[in-house]
Coordinates of C-alpha atoms (C1' of nucleotides) in Angstrom, one line a residue:
Chain A
X1 CA 3.9 -25.4 8.3
X2 CA 6.2 -23.5 5.9
X3 CA 7.0 -26.7 4.3
X4 CA 9.6 -26.9 1.5
X5 CA 7.8 -26.3 -1.8
X6 CA 9.1 -28.8 -4.3
X7 CA 9.6 -27.8 -7.9
X8 CA 8.3 -30.9 -9.4
X9 CA 5.1 -32.5 -8.4
X10 CA 4.1 -36.0 -9.3
X11 CA 1.4 -36.9 -6.9
X12 CA -1.4 -34.7 -8.3
X13 CA -4.4 -35.4 -6.1
X14 CA -7.7 -34.0 -7.2
X15 CA -9.4 -31.6 -4.7
X16 CA -12.7 -32.4 -3.1
X17 CA -14.4 -30.6 -6.0
X18 CA -12.4 -32.5 -8.6
X19 CA -9.9 -29.7 -9.6
X20 CA -6.2 -30.6 -9.9
X21 CA -4.1 -27.8 -8.4
X22 CA -0.9 -26.4 -9.8
X23 CA 1.2 -23.3 -9.3
X24 CA 0.2 -22.0 -12.7
X25 CA -3.5 -22.5 -12.0
X26 CA -3.3 -20.8 -8.7
X27 CA -1.6 -17.7 -10.1
X28 CA -4.0 -17.6 -13.0
X29 CA -7.0 -18.0 -10.7
X30 CA -5.7 -15.2 -8.5
X31 CA -5.4 -12.8 -11.4
X32 CA -8.8 -13.8 -12.7
X33 CA -10.3 -13.2 -9.3
X34 CA -8.9 -9.8 -9.1
X35 CA -10.1 -8.9 -12.6
X36 CA -13.6 -10.0 -12.1
X37 CA -14.5 -9.3 -8.5
X38 CA -12.5 -6.2 -7.8
X39 CA -9.2 -5.6 -6.0
X40 CA -10.4 -6.7 -2.5
X41 CA -11.2 -10.1 -3.8
X42 CA -7.7 -11.5 -3.3
X43 CA -7.3 -13.3 0.0
X44 CA -6.2 -16.8 0.7
X45 CA -9.7 -17.8 1.7
X46 CA -11.4 -16.4 -1.3
X47 CA -8.8 -17.8 -3.6
X48 CA -9.3 -21.3 -2.0
X49 CA -13.0 -20.9 -2.6
X50 CA -12.5 -19.9 -6.2
X51 CA -10.2 -22.8 -6.8
X52 CA -12.7 -25.2 -5.1
X53 CA -10.2 -26.3 -2.5
X54 CA -9.5 -25.7 1.1
X55 CA -7.6 -22.3 1.6
X56 CA -4.8 -23.9 3.4
X57 CA -4.0 -26.2 0.4
X58 CA -2.2 -23.1 -1.0
X59 CA 0.5 -23.4 1.5
X60 CA 1.6 -26.7 -0.2
X61 CA 2.5 -24.5 -3.1
X62 CA 3.6 -21.2 -1.7
X63 CA 5.3 -20.5 1.6
X64 CA 3.0 -17.7 2.4
X65 CA 1.2 -14.6 0.9
X66 CA 4.5 -13.0 0.1
X67 CA 5.7 -15.9 -1.9
X68 CA 2.4 -15.9 -3.8
X69 CA 2.6 -12.2 -4.5
X70 CA 6.1 -12.5 -6.0
X71 CA 4.9 -15.3 -8.2
X72 CA 2.0 -13.1 -9.4
X73 CA 4.4 -10.2 -10.0
X74 CA 6.7 -12.3 -12.1
X75 CA 3.7 -13.4 -14.2
X76 CA 2.6 -9.8 -14.7
X77 CA 6.1 -8.7 -15.9
X78 CA 6.3 -11.6 -18.2
X79 CA 3.0 -10.9 -19.8
X80 CA 3.7 -7.2 -20.1
X81 CA 7.0 -7.6 -21.9
X82 CA 6.0 -10.6 -24.0
X83 CA 6.9 -10.0 -27.6
X84 CA 8.7 -6.8 -27.2
X85 CA 11.6 -6.1 -29.6
X86 CA 13.3 -2.8 -29.6
X87 CA 13.4 -0.9 -32.9
X88 CA 16.1 1.5 -34.1
X89 CA 14.7 4.5 -32.2
X90 CA 16.0 4.2 -28.6
X91 CA 13.7 6.9 -27.3
X92 CA 10.6 5.3 -28.8
X93 CA 11.8 1.9 -27.3
X94 CA 12.1 3.3 -23.9
X95 CA 8.7 4.9 -24.2
X96 CA 7.2 1.6 -25.2
X97 CA 8.8 -0.2 -22.2
X98 CA 7.3 2.5 -20.0
X99 CA 3.8 2.1 -21.5
X100 CA 4.0 -1.7 -21.3
X101 CA 5.0 -1.8 -17.7
X102 CA 2.3 0.6 -16.9
X103 CA -0.4 -1.4 -18.8
X104 CA 0.7 -4.6 -17.1
X105 CA 0.4 -3.0 -13.7
X106 CA -3.0 -1.4 -14.4
X107 CA -4.3 -4.8 -15.7
X108 CA -4.0 -6.1 -12.2
X109 CA -4.0 -3.1 -9.9
X110 CA -4.3 -4.9 -6.6
X111 CA -1.6 -7.4 -7.3
X112 CA 0.6 -4.6 -8.6
X113 CA 0.0 -2.5 -5.5
X114 CA 1.2 -5.3 -3.4
X115 CA 4.2 -6.3 -5.5
X116 CA 5.4 -3.1 -7.0
X117 CA 7.6 -2.1 -4.1
X118 CA 9.2 -5.5 -4.0
X119 CA 12.5 -6.1 -5.8
X120 CA 11.7 -9.2 -7.8
X121 CA 15.0 -9.6 -9.5
X122 CA 13.9 -12.5 -11.6
X123 CA 14.5 -13.4 -15.2
X124 CA 12.0 -11.1 -16.9
X125 CA 13.1 -8.1 -15.0
X126 CA 16.8 -8.7 -15.6
X127 CA 16.2 -9.1 -19.3
X128 CA 14.3 -5.8 -19.2
X129 CA 17.2 -4.1 -17.5
X130 CA 19.6 -5.5 -20.0
X131 CA 17.5 -4.3 -22.8
X132 CA 17.1 -0.8 -21.3
X133 CA 20.8 -0.3 -20.5
X134 CA 21.6 -1.5 -24.0
X135 CA 19.4 1.1 -25.5
X136 CA 21.2 3.9 -23.7
X137 CA 24.6 2.3 -24.7
X138 CA 23.6 2.4 -28.4
X139 CA 22.6 6.1 -27.8
X140 CA 26.2 6.8 -27.1
X141 CA 26.1 7.1 -23.3
X142 CA 29.2 5.9 -21.4
X143 CA 28.6 2.8 -19.3
X144 CA 28.5 4.6 -16.0
X145 CA 26.0 7.1 -17.4
X146 CA 23.9 4.4 -19.0
X147 CA 23.5 2.5 -15.8
X148 CA 22.7 5.5 -13.7
X149 CA 20.3 7.1 -16.1
X150 CA 18.5 3.9 -16.8
X151 CA 18.0 3.4 -13.2
X152 CA 16.5 6.8 -12.8
X153 CA 14.2 6.2 -15.7
X154 CA 12.9 2.8 -14.8
X155 CA 12.5 3.7 -11.2
X156 CA 10.3 6.6 -12.2
X157 CA 8.3 4.5 -14.5
X158 CA 7.8 1.7 -11.9
X159 CA 7.0 4.3 -9.1
X160 CA 4.4 6.0 -11.2
X161 CA 2.9 2.8 -12.4
X162 CA 2.7 1.5 -8.9
X163 CA 1.0 4.7 -7.7
X164 CA -1.6 4.5 -10.4
X165 CA -2.2 0.8 -9.6
X166 CA -2.4 1.6 -6.0
X167 CA -5.0 4.3 -6.6
X168 CA -7.1 1.9 -8.8
X169 CA -6.8 -0.7 -6.1
X170 CA -8.6 1.5 -3.6
X171 CA -12.1 0.7 -2.6
X172 CA -14.5 2.5 -5.0
X173 CA -15.8 5.1 -2.6
X174 CA -12.3 6.2 -1.5
X175 CA -11.2 6.4 -5.1
X176 CA -14.1 8.5 -6.1
X177 CA -13.7 10.7 -3.0
X178 CA -10.1 11.4 -4.0
X179 CA -11.2 12.1 -7.5
X180 CA -14.0 14.4 -6.4
X181 CA -11.6 16.3 -4.2
X182 CA -10.0 18.1 -7.1
X183 CA -13.4 19.3 -8.3
X184 CA -15.0 20.1 -5.0
X185 CA -12.5 21.0 -2.4
X186 CA -10.2 22.8 -4.6
X187 CA -12.8 24.8 -6.3
X188 CA -14.0 26.9 -3.4
X189 CA -10.7 28.2 -2.1
X190 CA -10.0 31.6 -0.7
X191 CA -8.3 33.6 -3.5
X192 CA -6.1 35.5 -1.1
X193 CA -4.9 32.5 0.8
X194 CA -4.3 30.5 -2.3
X195 CA -3.6 32.9 -5.1
X196 CA -1.8 30.4 -7.4
X197 CA -4.4 27.8 -7.2
X198 CA -7.0 30.4 -8.0
X199 CA -5.0 31.5 -11.0
X200 CA -5.1 28.0 -12.5
X201 CA -8.6 27.1 -11.3
X202 CA -10.0 26.0 -14.7
X203 CA -7.2 23.5 -14.9
X204 CA -7.7 21.8 -11.5
X205 CA -10.3 19.2 -12.4
X206 CA -7.6 17.8 -14.7
X207 CA -5.3 17.3 -11.8
X208 CA -7.2 14.1 -11.2
X209 CA -5.9 12.7 -14.4
X210 CA -2.7 10.7 -14.7
X211 CA 0.5 12.5 -15.2
X212 CA 2.3 9.3 -16.3
X213 CA 2.9 10.1 -19.9
X214 CA 3.8 13.8 -19.2
X215 CA 6.5 12.6 -16.7
X216 CA 7.8 10.1 -19.2
X217 CA 8.0 12.7 -21.9
X218 CA 9.9 15.1 -19.6
X219 CA 12.4 12.4 -18.7
X220 CA 12.9 11.4 -22.3
X221 CA 13.5 15.0 -23.3
X222 CA 16.2 15.3 -20.6
X223 CA 17.8 12.2 -21.8
X224 CA 17.8 13.2 -25.4
X225 CA 19.3 16.6 -24.5
X226 CA 22.1 14.7 -22.5
X227 CA 22.7 12.2 -25.2
X228 CA 26.2 12.5 -27.0
X229 CA 26.0 14.4 -30.2
X230 CA 25.6 12.5 -33.4
X231 CA 23.8 9.6 -31.7
X232 CA 20.3 11.2 -31.6
X233 CA 17.1 9.3 -31.8
X234 CA 15.7 8.9 -35.2
X235 CA 13.4 11.8 -34.7
Chain B
X1 CA -21.4 4.5 13.8
X2 CA -19.8 6.7 11.3
X3 CA -20.9 9.7 13.3
X4 CA -20.3 13.2 12.1
X5 CA -16.9 14.3 13.4
X6 CA -17.2 17.9 14.6
X7 CA -14.5 20.3 14.1
X8 CA -14.6 22.0 17.5
X9 CA -14.8 20.0 20.7
X10 CA -15.7 21.4 24.0
X11 CA -16.7 18.5 26.1
X12 CA -13.3 17.1 26.7
X13 CA -13.8 14.1 28.8
X14 CA -10.7 12.4 30.2
X15 CA -10.3 8.8 29.3
X16 CA -10.2 6.0 31.9
X17 CA -6.4 6.4 32.3
X18 CA -6.7 10.1 32.5
X19 CA -5.6 11.2 29.1
X20 CA -7.5 13.9 27.3
X21 CA -7.9 12.9 23.6
X22 CA -7.5 15.2 20.6
X23 CA -7.0 14.9 16.9
X24 CA -3.5 16.2 17.3
X25 CA -2.6 13.8 20.1
X26 CA -3.9 10.8 18.2
X27 CA -2.0 11.6 15.1
X28 CA 1.2 12.3 17.0
X29 CA 0.9 9.1 19.0
X30 CA 0.3 7.1 15.7
X31 CA 3.5 8.5 14.3
X32 CA 5.4 7.8 17.5
X33 CA 4.0 4.2 17.5
X34 CA 5.3 3.7 14.0
X35 CA 8.7 5.2 14.8
X36 CA 9.2 3.1 17.9
X37 CA 7.7 -0.3 17.5
X38 CA 8.2 -0.7 13.8
X39 CA 5.9 -0.4 10.8
X40 CA 3.4 -3.0 11.8
X41 CA 2.5 -1.4 15.0
X42 CA -0.1 0.9 13.6
X43 CA -3.6 -0.6 14.2
X44 CA -6.7 0.8 15.8
X45 CA -6.4 -1.5 18.6
X46 CA -2.7 -0.8 19.3
X47 CA -3.2 2.8 18.9
X48 CA -6.0 2.8 21.5
X49 CA -3.7 0.9 23.8
X50 CA -0.9 3.4 23.3
X51 CA -3.3 6.3 24.0
X52 CA -4.7 4.6 27.1
X53 CA -8.2 4.6 25.8
X54 CA -10.6 2.1 24.3
X55 CA -9.8 1.5 20.6
X56 CA -13.2 2.5 19.5
X57 CA -12.9 6.0 21.0
X58 CA -10.9 6.9 18.0
X59 CA -14.1 6.6 15.9
X60 CA -15.2 9.8 17.7
X61 CA -12.4 11.6 16.0
X62 CA -12.1 9.9 12.6
X63 CA -14.7 8.2 10.5
X64 CA -12.4 5.1 10.1
X65 CA -8.9 4.0 9.3
X66 CA -8.9 5.8 6.0
X67 CA -9.7 9.2 7.7
X68 CA -7.0 8.7 10.1
X69 CA -4.5 7.8 7.4
X70 CA -5.3 11.0 5.5
X71 CA -4.8 13.0 8.7
X72 CA -1.4 11.4 9.2
X73 CA -0.4 12.1 5.6
X74 CA -1.3 15.8 6.0
X75 CA 0.6 16.0 9.1
X76 CA 3.7 14.5 7.4
X77 CA 3.4 17.1 4.6
X78 CA 3.0 19.9 7.1
X79 CA 6.1 18.8 9.1
X80 CA 8.1 18.4 5.9
X81 CA 7.1 21.8 4.6
X82 CA 7.5 23.6 7.9
X83 CA 9.4 26.8 7.6
X84 CA 9.9 26.6 3.8
X85 CA 10.1 29.9 2.0
X86 CA 10.9 29.8 -1.8
X87 CA 13.7 32.0 -2.8
X88 CA 14.2 33.7 -6.2
X89 CA 15.5 30.6 -7.9
X90 CA 12.4 28.5 -8.9
X91 CA 14.3 25.5 -9.9
X92 CA 16.2 25.4 -6.6
X93 CA 12.9 25.9 -4.8
X94 CA 11.3 22.9 -6.6
X95 CA 14.3 20.8 -5.7
X96 CA 14.0 21.7 -2.1
X97 CA 10.4 20.8 -2.1
X98 CA 11.3 17.4 -3.6
X99 CA 14.0 16.8 -1.0
X100 CA 11.8 17.9 1.9
X101 CA 8.8 15.6 0.8
X102 CA 11.2 12.7 0.5
X103 CA 12.8 13.3 3.9
X104 CA 9.3 13.6 5.5
X105 CA 8.3 10.3 3.9
X106 CA 11.4 8.5 4.9
X107 CA 11.0 9.7 8.5
X108 CA 7.7 7.7 8.7
X109 CA 8.1 5.0 6.0
X110 CA 5.1 2.9 7.0
X111 CA 2.7 5.8 7.3
X112 CA 4.0 7.1 4.0
X113 CA 3.5 3.7 2.3
X114 CA -0.1 3.8 3.2
X115 CA -0.9 7.4 2.5
X116 CA 1.4 8.5 -0.4
X117 CA -1.0 7.8 -3.2
X118 CA -3.9 9.5 -1.5
X119 CA -5.3 13.1 -1.9
X120 CA -5.6 14.4 1.7
X121 CA -7.8 17.3 0.8
X122 CA -6.4 19.0 3.9
X123 CA -4.7 22.3 4.6
X124 CA -1.1 21.4 4.4
X125 CA -1.5 19.6 1.1
X126 CA -3.4 22.4 -0.5
X127 CA -0.8 25.0 0.6
X128 CA 2.0 22.9 -0.8
X129 CA 0.2 22.6 -4.1
X130 CA -0.4 26.4 -4.2
X131 CA 3.2 27.0 -3.6
X132 CA 4.4 24.7 -6.3
X133 CA 2.2 25.9 -9.0
X134 CA 3.1 29.5 -7.9
X135 CA 6.7 28.7 -8.7
X136 CA 6.0 27.6 -12.2
X137 CA 3.8 30.6 -12.7
X138 CA 6.6 33.0 -11.7
X139 CA 8.8 30.9 -14.1
X140 CA 6.6 32.3 -16.9
X141 CA 4.6 29.2 -17.7
X142 CA 1.0 29.6 -18.8
X143 CA -1.5 28.6 -16.2
X144 CA -2.5 25.3 -18.1
X145 CA 1.1 24.3 -18.5
X146 CA 1.9 25.3 -14.9
X147 CA -0.8 23.0 -13.5
X148 CA 0.0 20.1 -15.8
X149 CA 3.8 20.3 -15.4
X150 CA 3.6 20.7 -11.6
X151 CA 1.4 17.7 -11.5
X152 CA 3.9 15.7 -13.4
X153 CA 6.7 16.9 -11.2
X154 CA 5.1 16.4 -7.8
X155 CA 3.6 13.0 -8.8
X156 CA 7.1 11.8 -9.7
X157 CA 8.5 13.1 -6.5
X158 CA 5.7 11.5 -4.4
X159 CA 5.9 8.3 -6.3
X160 CA 9.6 7.9 -5.9
X161 CA 9.4 8.9 -2.2
X162 CA 6.6 6.4 -1.7
X163 CA 8.6 3.6 -3.3
X164 CA 11.6 4.3 -1.1
X165 CA 9.4 4.5 1.9
X166 CA 7.6 1.3 1.1
X167 CA 10.8 -0.5 0.7
X168 CA 12.0 0.7 4.1
X169 CA 8.7 -0.3 5.6
X170 CA 9.2 -4.0 4.7
X171 CA 10.0 -6.5 7.3
X172 CA 13.7 -6.7 7.8
X173 CA 14.1 -10.2 6.3
X174 CA 12.2 -9.4 3.2
X175 CA 14.3 -6.2 2.7
X176 CA 17.5 -8.0 3.2
X177 CA 16.4 -10.8 1.0
X178 CA 15.7 -8.4 -1.9
X179 CA 19.0 -6.7 -1.3
X180 CA 20.9 -10.0 -1.3
X181 CA 19.0 -11.2 -4.5
X182 CA 20.1 -8.1 -6.3
X183 CA 23.8 -8.8 -5.4
X184 CA 23.7 -12.4 -6.1
X185 CA 21.7 -12.3 -9.3
X186 CA 24.0 -9.8 -11.0
X187 CA 27.2 -11.5 -9.9
X188 CA 27.0 -14.6 -12.2
X189 CA 25.5 -13.3 -15.4
X190 CA 26.0 -15.1 -18.7
X191 CA 27.8 -12.5 -20.9
X192 CA 26.1 -13.8 -24.0
X193 CA 22.6 -13.7 -22.6
X194 CA 23.0 -10.2 -20.9
X195 CA 25.6 -8.4 -23.0
X196 CA 24.7 -4.8 -21.9
X197 CA 24.6 -5.7 -18.2
X198 CA 28.0 -7.3 -18.6
X199 CA 29.3 -4.1 -20.3
X200 CA 28.3 -1.9 -17.3
X201 CA 29.2 -4.6 -14.7
X202 CA 31.5 -2.3 -12.6
X203 CA 28.6 0.2 -12.3
X204 CA 26.1 -2.4 -11.1
X205 CA 26.8 -2.2 -7.3
X206 CA 25.7 1.5 -7.5
X207 CA 22.4 0.4 -8.9
X208 CA 21.4 -0.4 -5.4
X209 CA 21.5 3.2 -4.5
X210 CA 18.5 5.6 -4.8
X211 CA 17.9 7.2 -8.1
X212 CA 15.7 9.9 -6.5
X213 CA 18.0 12.9 -7.0
X214 CA 19.0 11.8 -10.5
X215 CA 15.4 11.6 -11.5
X216 CA 14.5 15.0 -10.0
X217 CA 17.6 16.5 -11.8
X218 CA 16.4 15.2 -15.1
X219 CA 12.9 16.5 -14.6
X220 CA 14.2 19.9 -13.6
X221 CA 16.5 20.0 -16.7
X222 CA 13.5 19.3 -18.9
X223 CA 11.4 22.0 -17.1
X224 CA 14.2 24.5 -17.5
X225 CA 14.5 23.7 -21.1
X226 CA 10.7 24.3 -21.5
X227 CA 10.6 27.5 -19.5
X228 CA 9.7 30.6 -21.5
X229 CA 12.7 32.6 -22.5
X230 CA 13.8 35.5 -20.3
X231 CA 12.5 33.8 -17.2
X232 CA 15.3 31.4 -16.6
X233 CA 16.4 30.2 -13.2
X234 CA 19.2 32.3 -11.6
X235 CA 21.6 29.6 -12.5
Chain C
dG1 C1' -1.2 -55.5 -2.9
dC2 C1' 1.5 -53.3 0.4
dC3 C1' 4.1 -49.0 2.4
dT4 C1' 5.3 -44.6 2.2
dT5 C1' 4.4 -40.1 1.9
dA6 C1' 2.5 -36.1 -0.6
dC7 C1' -1.1 -33.2 0.0
dG8 C1' -6.0 -31.9 0.6
dT9 C1' -8.8 -31.2 4.8
dC10 C1' -10.2 -29.6 9.3
dA11 C1' -10.3 -27.0 13.6
dA12 C1' -8.3 -23.5 15.9
dC13 C1' -5.7 -19.2 17.1
dA14 C1' -4.4 -14.4 17.0
dG15 C1' -5.0 -10.4 15.2
dG16 C1' -7.5 -6.9 12.1
dG17 C1' -11.7 -3.0 11.4
dT18 C1' -16.1 -1.7 12.5
dT19 C1' -20.9 -1.6 14.8
dG20 C1' -24.6 -0.5 18.2
dA21 C1' -26.0 -0.1 22.8
dC22 C1' -24.9 1.7 27.2
dC23 C1' -24.1 5.2 30.4
dC24 C1' -21.3 8.7 32.8
dA25 C1' -20.0 13.4 33.2
dA26 C1' -19.3 17.9 31.3
dT27 C1' -21.7 21.7 29.8
dG28 C1' -25.3 25.6 29.1
dT29 C1' -29.4 27.2 31.1
dG30 C1' -32.7 28.8 34.5
Chain D
dC1 C1' -27.3 25.7 42.5
dA2 C1' -29.9 22.2 40.1
dC3 C1' -31.4 20.2 36.1
dA4 C1' -31.7 18.5 31.2
dT5 C1' -29.0 17.7 27.3
dT6 C1' -25.7 15.3 24.8
dG7 C1' -20.8 14.5 23.7
dG8 C1' -17.9 10.9 23.9
dG9 C1' -15.5 6.9 26.4
dT10 C1' -16.5 2.0 27.1
dC11 C1' -18.0 -2.7 26.2
dA12 C1' -19.4 -6.8 23.8
dA13 C1' -20.0 -8.6 19.6
dC14 C1' -19.5 -9.6 14.5
dC15 C1' -17.0 -11.0 10.6
dC16 C1' -12.8 -10.6 8.2
dT17 C1' -7.8 -11.9 7.7
dG18 C1' -3.3 -15.1 7.5
dT19 C1' -1.2 -19.0 9.5
dT20 C1' -0.4 -23.4 12.2
dG21 C1' -0.4 -28.3 13.5
dA22 C1' -2.8 -32.6 13.5
dC23 C1' -5.2 -35.9 10.7
dG24 C1' -6.2 -39.1 7.2
dT25 C1' -6.7 -40.5 2.5
dA26 C1' -5.3 -41.8 -1.9
dA27 C1' -1.5 -41.9 -5.2
dG28 C1' 3.0 -44.1 -6.8
dG29 C1' 7.0 -47.0 -6.3
dC30 C1' 8.0 -51.6 -5.7

DNA sequence: GCCTTACGTCAACAGGGTTGACCCAATGTG
DNA sequence: CACATTGGGTCAACCCTGTTGACGTAAGGC
């Protein structure tokens, strides 16, 4: 069909099971579905079943799966950044942005895994970019540097968060197999073939943990070092 | 079936169309398929057709799609790292690893998008990890730090590369729509609502470019700053 | 109370991964 | 050289997926 999806709906017709559909309700149900029944639960058919309507009714609200995904992504960003106000410390503010984005993604891994590599240049994201660049400007960076460096920072944060989300969106047995790999496969290695891995063997199980905060800290250290003198962070 | 996949095969029986299957041939055909007929071309059925065999014959070589994906990922890593020998400069070596990994992913965007967040547990991956950790050890880092910092470094590189690959793997119209949205959205911004973006407006067109190298440089700067004294990079 | 049309429903299609049964032929042995 | 073994290619089938076009019903404007 790919019918034009109107912005305002007046003829709200209850579904066979009595529910009245809406874009909001659909997005919220999709997120709830993922949260309750695991990452694989999101499909047009399951979503229809959860809503108590025919799966194809969703096509009256979204042009297709892609459209639905973008709507979900916008909702996630909005929820993650809700109530954020940057303080005086620009480094701390950037770190909080990073942690909020990550938390938002991990709250809905499957949706994030689908949407993270999309460029949803919508209101919430634009506002976040404006805020982030503003932080680097107040740190004393020249406009050109502020733009470039913020891009590097936020791209790293988004990429990391997307990777973590994608990992959590894997079916459980795959996730556990990957996790076990660092304990099992990497433990019994030939010392001569892999000398460096052998040297750090006790640390290998930790390789399964997230490196998100470590990477963010490294980036913020580099940014602090590059910041013009006299405009340092408050600590 | 999920039969045990043996490592050594002796009874090579030609397929109906005369081709003799092998793990190598399957992986190479999968990569060729993706390269020629676009990102969506990779499916068990299409792969079987391209090989001139029944699709289910692949299950004699791989336990399932997941197993095949891991094999493809390891192949990409192997190709990317082929012929790499680290020089004296550990910073330069890490940068080259980053650029090689990225180039390998971008050469097969769709495959990379599927495999980037997985742990392949295979030879090429293990060797790359050993090499990277070895570089940090020669830089003078303690084993625990070397492992943790290498993880942060390589995760960032992999995440960035995966994001770029995923974007290139999108259907053309989605990719172009995202690009257009970026241009259009930032053209008519209200200066009062988005003051910082307005301040850096001349720099915004450059925001569409990749921030990969910028992010890698920042990370390497931070690592250099943290490196034990007397073991600096050669420049 | 009628007419229009929005929108929920239904049936169907094309494509996906995965399976168990079948059976031929390549191999190692005598 | 002949035979038993079994690896592995083939086939049919199952259930999942997103998406479509036709259909009809009930809601709203008049």
